[in-house]
XYZ file of C-alpha atoms in Angstrom:
468
model
C 0.000 0.000 0.000
C 1.314 3.435 -0.913
C 2.411 5.677 1.947
C 0.196 8.686 2.662
C 1.285 11.951 1.121
C 2.982 14.321 3.566
C 3.929 17.963 3.443
C 7.650 18.560 2.777
C 8.196 20.843 5.790
C 6.343 18.727 8.312
C 5.236 15.195 8.891
C 1.563 16.108 8.781
C -0.676 14.305 6.315
C -1.562 16.528 3.340
C -5.322 16.169 3.654
C -5.676 17.443 7.247
C -2.960 20.044 6.611
C -4.847 21.423 3.613
C -8.101 21.534 5.595
C -6.350 23.347 8.428
C -4.880 25.875 6.007
C -8.277 26.374 4.380
C -9.953 27.074 7.725
C -7.117 29.401 8.669
C -7.495 31.306 5.400
C -11.277 31.590 5.652
C -11.040 32.931 9.215
C -9.005 35.941 8.078
C -10.579 39.361 7.553
C -9.065 40.001 4.119
C -11.139 40.656 1.008
C -10.839 37.143 -0.434
C -11.944 35.221 2.689
C -14.683 37.775 3.398
C -16.076 37.357 -0.109
C -15.910 33.563 0.050
C -17.649 33.388 3.425
C -20.335 35.871 2.403
C -20.917 34.248 -0.974
C -21.007 30.682 0.378
C -23.414 31.602 3.157
C -25.554 33.693 0.830
C -25.728 30.887 -1.724
C -27.030 28.526 0.934
C -29.612 31.045 2.070
C -30.701 31.914 -1.458
C -31.101 28.255 -2.377
C -33.277 27.735 0.687
C -35.161 30.948 -0.051
C -35.574 29.976 -3.685
C -37.066 26.626 -2.703
C -39.416 28.284 -0.232
C -40.353 30.982 -2.748
C -41.152 28.271 -5.292
C -43.314 26.527 -2.754
C -45.201 29.735 -1.936
C -45.665 30.499 -5.638
C -47.013 27.035 -6.316
C -49.342 27.218 -3.318
C -50.708 30.593 -4.426
C -50.994 29.701 -8.120
C -52.752 26.409 -7.469
C -54.868 27.684 -4.605
C -56.062 30.852 -6.342
C -56.137 29.794 -9.996
C -54.941 32.010 -12.839
C -57.622 34.691 -12.330
C -57.245 34.817 -8.549
C -53.466 34.836 -8.817
C -53.800 37.733 -11.235
C -55.835 39.689 -8.664
C -53.237 38.916 -5.995
C -50.476 40.021 -8.381
C -52.224 43.306 -9.142
C -52.691 44.015 -5.435
C -49.050 43.207 -4.684
C -47.918 45.498 -7.506
C -49.870 48.403 -6.010
C -48.593 47.647 -2.497
C -45.008 47.380 -3.761
C -45.231 50.863 -5.256
C -46.704 52.301 -2.058
C -43.862 50.785 -0.018
C -41.251 52.884 -1.811
C -42.001 56.256 -0.185
C -42.285 54.448 3.156
C -38.689 53.238 2.900
C -37.517 56.427 1.151
C -34.301 54.801 -0.050
C -33.052 54.506 3.532
C -32.160 50.770 3.581
C -29.475 51.332 0.934
C -28.275 54.477 2.695
C -28.039 52.610 6.015
C -26.018 49.801 4.426
C -23.608 52.293 2.882
C -23.183 54.529 5.933
C -22.857 51.686 8.428
C -20.300 49.924 6.218
C -18.298 53.158 5.926
C -18.614 53.774 9.691
C -17.285 50.284 10.418
C -14.341 50.885 8.105
C -13.493 54.019 10.158
C -14.330 52.335 13.505
C -16.828 55.146 14.122
C -19.425 53.307 16.205
C -21.264 56.497 17.151
C -21.870 57.122 13.450
C -23.077 53.541 13.005
C -25.679 53.830 15.754
C -26.606 57.397 14.883
C -27.482 56.742 11.253
C -29.619 53.725 12.137
C -31.560 55.496 14.890
C -32.223 58.447 12.594
C -33.259 56.239 9.655
C -35.489 54.078 11.847
C -37.326 57.148 13.101
C -37.858 58.483 9.580
C -39.068 55.133 8.223
C -41.463 54.643 11.134
C -43.041 58.074 10.647
C -43.296 57.758 6.865
C -44.644 54.213 6.826
C -47.340 54.911 9.401
C -48.350 58.129 7.632
C -48.644 56.322 4.294
C -50.591 53.508 5.922
C -53.125 55.976 7.330
C -53.428 57.856 4.023
C -53.846 54.602 2.105
C -56.497 53.388 4.517
C -58.412 56.648 4.128
C -58.202 56.370 0.337
C -59.536 52.830 0.509
C -62.499 53.936 2.618
C -63.471 56.694 0.169
C -62.694 55.081 -3.195
C -62.476 51.336 -2.527
C -66.068 50.639 -3.561
C -65.146 51.513 -7.169
C -62.868 48.452 -7.418
C -63.553 44.781 -7.974
C -64.486 43.208 -4.635
C -61.608 40.714 -4.595
C -59.084 43.410 -5.489
C -60.562 45.856 -2.969
C -60.122 43.557 0.022
C -56.731 42.315 -1.175
C -55.532 45.929 -1.183
C -56.905 46.475 2.330
C -55.005 43.474 3.645
C -51.904 44.554 1.731
C -51.917 47.955 3.460
C -50.643 46.252 6.618
C -47.510 45.202 4.725
C -46.321 48.801 4.326
C -44.961 49.582 7.818
C -43.820 46.049 8.628
C -41.892 45.489 5.395
C -40.227 48.921 5.629
C -39.027 48.370 9.204
C -37.910 44.786 8.564
C -35.918 45.790 5.463
C -34.161 48.533 7.417
C -32.953 46.030 10.008
C -31.684 43.630 7.375
C -29.838 46.515 5.711
C -28.205 47.455 9.021
C -26.978 43.896 9.557
C -25.497 43.777 6.050
C -23.805 47.129 6.626
C -22.017 45.628 9.634
C -20.732 42.970 7.206
C -23.067 40.363 8.716
C -24.124 39.759 5.155
C -25.465 36.259 5.686
C -27.353 37.009 8.913
C -28.790 40.139 7.341
C -30.543 38.060 4.692
C -32.062 35.391 6.948
C -35.310 37.188 7.884
C -36.238 38.332 4.372
C -34.846 35.482 2.281
C -35.693 32.465 4.426
C -38.007 33.224 7.321
C -40.594 35.322 5.482
C -41.403 32.731 2.784
C -41.108 29.886 5.285
C -43.697 31.410 7.608
C -45.906 32.375 4.666
C -45.779 28.822 3.309
C -46.687 27.305 6.680
C -49.654 29.664 6.999
C -50.859 28.855 3.479
C -50.523 25.146 4.199
C -52.565 25.555 7.375
C -55.287 27.367 5.428
C -55.367 24.613 2.797
C -55.872 21.994 5.525
C -58.503 23.868 7.516
C -60.271 25.465 4.519
C -59.510 23.308 1.445
C -61.450 25.596 -0.923
C -61.293 28.815 1.075
C -58.182 30.595 -0.261
C -58.987 33.984 -1.747
C -56.656 36.816 -2.857
C -57.502 38.876 0.238
C -57.003 35.956 2.625
C -53.661 35.159 0.977
C -52.637 38.778 1.504
C -53.584 38.544 5.186
C -51.333 35.516 5.550
C -48.540 37.458 3.838
C -48.951 40.367 6.268
C -48.793 38.035 9.276
C -45.631 36.412 7.913
C -43.942 39.803 7.470
C -44.912 40.897 10.988
C -43.300 37.794 12.484
C -40.239 38.365 10.295
C -39.927 41.908 11.666
C -39.809 40.545 15.224
C -37.011 38.151 14.264
C -35.017 40.837 12.429
C -35.308 43.204 15.402
C -34.026 40.502 17.749
C -31.059 39.698 15.496
C -30.102 43.360 15.138
C -30.348 43.958 18.881
C -27.902 41.123 19.496
C -25.442 42.332 16.845
C -25.535 46.101 17.286
C -22.528 47.772 18.970
C -23.122 48.833 22.550
C -22.939 52.407 23.723
C -24.809 55.573 23.121
C -25.850 56.676 19.686
C -24.068 59.578 18.135
C -26.200 62.696 17.882
C -25.907 63.642 14.228
C -25.652 67.327 13.410
C -28.227 69.089 11.282
C -25.780 69.194 8.382
C -25.171 65.440 8.683
C -28.848 64.511 8.675
C -29.377 66.932 5.805
C -26.628 65.168 3.836
C -28.186 61.786 4.615
C -31.571 63.049 3.522
C -30.151 64.423 0.277
C -28.519 61.038 -0.420
C -31.698 59.129 0.375
C -33.860 61.188 -2.006
C -32.259 59.936 -5.235
C -32.116 56.429 -3.769
C -35.838 56.658 -3.032
C -36.530 57.834 -6.573
C -34.375 54.990 -7.865
C -36.298 52.412 -5.833
C -39.605 53.960 -6.885
C -38.697 53.768 -10.550
C -37.300 50.262 -10.114
C -40.534 49.145 -8.466
C -42.543 50.865 -11.177
C -40.358 49.200 -13.794
C -40.983 45.803 -12.209
C -44.721 46.290 -11.806
C -45.567 48.550 -14.748
C -46.236 45.674 -17.120
C -48.530 43.940 -14.643
C -50.499 47.154 -14.191
C -50.723 47.651 -17.981
C -51.847 44.062 -18.440
C -54.461 44.633 -15.743
C -55.928 47.369 -17.930
C -55.469 45.820 -21.381
C -55.893 42.098 -20.674
C -57.769 39.646 -18.488
C -56.777 38.800 -14.929
C -55.884 35.307 -16.176
C -53.296 36.852 -18.525
C -51.982 38.857 -15.589
C -51.634 35.615 -13.639
C -49.725 33.986 -16.500
C -47.322 36.924 -16.733
C -47.020 36.990 -12.939
C -45.739 33.402 -13.025
C -43.190 34.331 -15.714
C -42.121 37.392 -13.741
C -41.807 35.388 -10.526
C -39.830 32.652 -12.264
C -37.520 35.266 -13.754
C -36.506 36.055 -10.176
C -35.086 32.546 -10.106
C -33.039 33.292 -13.216
C -31.986 36.566 -11.607
C -30.993 34.898 -8.332
C -27.223 34.854 -9.019
C -27.348 38.520 -10.008
C -29.334 39.557 -6.920
C -27.108 37.461 -4.679
C -23.930 39.018 -6.006
C -25.340 42.533 -5.599
C -26.158 41.830 -1.938
C -22.750 40.302 -1.190
C -20.648 42.867 -3.026
C -22.430 46.056 -1.895
C -20.821 46.550 1.553
C -17.408 45.462 0.247
C -17.604 47.946 -2.638
C -18.345 50.683 -0.087
C -15.384 49.634 2.065
C -12.920 49.477 -0.822
C -14.043 52.835 -2.161
C -13.823 54.433 1.296
C -10.261 53.075 1.527
C -9.455 54.322 -2.014
C -8.341 50.812 -2.965
C -9.364 51.183 -6.625
C -7.187 48.334 -7.883
C -8.953 45.728 -5.785
C -12.282 47.405 -6.505
C -11.729 46.863 -10.238
C -10.811 43.241 -9.615
C -13.867 42.703 -7.452
C -16.163 44.209 -10.088
C -14.590 42.054 -12.792
C -15.272 38.833 -10.950
C -18.725 40.089 -10.026
C -19.679 40.682 -13.665
C -18.363 37.308 -14.791
C -20.268 35.544 -11.996
C -23.485 37.376 -12.851
C -23.372 36.401 -16.519
C -22.383 32.772 -15.984
C -24.863 32.290 -13.149
C -27.871 33.764 -14.949
C -27.013 31.922 -18.195
C -26.820 28.581 -16.393
C -30.181 29.220 -14.764
C -31.747 30.072 -18.147
C -30.644 27.023 -20.153
C -33.130 24.451 -18.734
C -36.087 26.622 -19.700
C -34.998 26.707 -23.336
C -35.517 22.956 -23.553
C -38.074 22.026 -20.904
C -39.675 25.315 -19.879
C -43.302 24.472 -20.615
C -43.008 21.096 -18.918
C -41.368 22.634 -15.832
C -43.964 25.379 -15.485
C -46.863 22.999 -16.124
C -45.572 20.548 -13.537
C -44.971 23.202 -10.899
C -47.903 25.552 -11.345
C -50.413 23.645 -13.450
C -51.030 23.277 -17.187
C -52.823 26.634 -17.454
C -49.481 28.366 -16.733
C -47.434 26.619 -19.474
C -47.768 29.633 -21.836
C -45.715 31.640 -19.318
C -42.532 30.099 -20.719
C -42.353 32.383 -23.769
C -42.381 35.490 -21.572
C -39.975 33.872 -19.134
C -37.388 33.173 -21.843
C -37.523 36.767 -23.071
C -37.050 38.112 -19.538
C -34.212 35.656 -18.911
C -32.279 36.577 -22.036
C -32.626 40.227 -21.058
C -31.132 39.415 -17.651
C -28.118 37.667 -19.184
C -27.412 40.433 -21.696
C -27.886 43.188 -19.122
C -25.591 41.406 -16.665
C -22.754 41.636 -19.177
C -22.566 45.370 -18.401
C -21.791 44.674 -14.736
C -23.303 45.615 -11.334
C -23.594 49.292 -12.220
C -26.433 50.186 -9.828
C -24.705 48.762 -6.752
C -21.325 50.160 -7.781
C -22.637 53.702 -8.188
C -24.950 53.610 -5.152
C -22.189 52.364 -2.860
C -19.725 55.023 -4.049
C -21.902 58.104 -3.623
C -23.170 58.437 -7.209
C -26.774 57.489 -6.530
C -28.070 60.420 -8.571
C -26.666 58.872 -11.742
C -28.487 55.635 -10.950
C -31.718 57.588 -10.590
C -31.137 59.444 -13.855
C -30.363 56.310 -15.838
C -33.283 54.400 -14.372
C -35.580 57.289 -15.277
C -34.421 57.042 -18.877
C -35.033 53.300 -18.950
C -38.472 53.780 -17.402
C -39.368 56.239 -20.158
C -38.254 53.651 -22.703
C -40.354 50.999 -20.940
C -43.431 53.230 -21.034
C -42.920 53.934 -24.745
C -42.508 50.251 -25.607
C -44.907 48.609 -23.160
C -48.190 50.086 -24.354
C -47.987 49.074 -28.045
C -46.160 45.788 -27.420
C -48.585 44.738 -24.684
C -51.593 45.765 -26.768
C -50.518 43.647 -29.754
C -48.568 40.794 -28.117
C -49.992 40.561 -24.599
C -47.705 38.993 -22.003
C -44.940 38.386 -24.579
C -44.972 42.077 -25.510
C -44.743 43.066 -21.847
C -41.705 40.803 -21.456
C -40.025 42.291 -24.539
C -40.510 45.836 -23.224
C -39.020 44.881 -19.854
C -35.984 43.195 -21.381
C -35.170 46.076 -23.738
C -35.424 48.648 -20.947
C -33.263 46.560 -18.565
C -30.473 46.141 -21.103
C -30.593 49.861 -21.904
C -30.395 50.750 -18.190
C -27.444 48.412 -17.627
C -25.553 49.932 -20.560
C -26.050 53.486 -19.289
C -24.880 52.488 -15.793
C -21.744 50.885 -17.241
C -20.924 54.084 -19.108
C -21.476 56.242 -15.997
C -19.310 54.007 -13.804
C -16.471 54.162 -16.329
C -16.564 57.959 -16.583
C -17.070 58.693 -12.874
C -14.938 56.019 -11.211
C -12.603 54.754 -13.905
C -13.955 51.251 -13.270
C -14.894 49.161 -16.318
C -17.624 46.776 -15.185
C -18.223 45.142 -18.576
C -17.761 41.466 -19.321
C -15.557 42.370 -22.301
C -13.021 44.085 -20.051
C -13.175 41.210 -17.563
C -12.421 38.611 -20.239
C -9.573 40.697 -21.651
C -7.979 41.060 -18.211
C -8.744 37.618 -16.785
C -5.114 36.853 -15.950
C -4.733 40.023 -13.924
C -8.088 39.490 -12.229
C -7.045 36.039 -11.055
C -4.964 37.752 -8.388
C -8.001 38.757 -6.318
């Protein structure tokens, strides 16, 4: 029998020695180990969240049917738009400022920005909830009954989602990237799925769009409790810094373009559903909703990489380490393209079968729209993580400007394409506008930061990038 391999400088067996070295490397605080730990943990969470999200989608689609799922989708689109002014762009601001404060070891700044942002979000979300409730009381009787009560139940999502997202953003800013995703990515869909399962057992034929929305609101409320507990355990001790008027004014000025960006992004994501709600049947809305939801699966690698890289981009930029920032962006772009392409391939060959098996045969036509959205994701990813790069480096106004341009393009394309092609036309309009937005962001990042986020640059410089 051959003797076991040993390391030249010691008599330790290679296998255990390599494992020990790997653990030693991963425990370091350098960029490489930090990225690996964050990415590995985030992948595990996103896989679990993806499975739970699939389960929730299947439960809703099968329990509500295409028409009922369309009503639920319309209500969620309206609620998603209303949530934007409640958050006011503050989750992204909190992530950026807390990450920068940690890099400077300024714990008073870390606590101060969160306390201020939490107060603003609480006031805004409650005010919007009250205004929305008043609007429902005066004008709700003009809507379809199912949609009217689904919107009422959805109003309770506004304050809870805003406060829960702020706590997840604070955790990610403290570079607890994995923990910061647990409430939103895993716990929310898990609780929602359990509640839907309980309803299906107790009331086999009793699921309605409004009742599904109530279950969603309960799940978010429980998620908020968990996120608050996690943040309390992780937050640095001591008194909060009392920010000056000029500091809070600067934060507010930064949050305004971020809020506009999130508003336009939400409108971009929900515009087609709203247009379909006007021009098509609720069943068509349900079919497109399935395609849109499944496209989130295709987009999972892209979303994951944005979440992981955001705080690290902020830290590298605050340290003026532009060389490593370029390397990080290069690997980020390559990972986005490869990941989204790999997720798209199965739907080219077996898309209708997959969708029919998961959601029911009435949703098989969703595959055409799904493929169009997926190709748009792959092509747009080739321009790099422009939105995160610019937001995390203080150029959020350029993100807002470019997203506004893409939203105008979406509005121009969506109406005629949706009118003539239905759900397929809505998917085409979304894909064209996303690719356009990604290209504009790439150009802005190159001119403002000197960072080329494109896949072409990454491929050309792959040998140099291997030194990350």
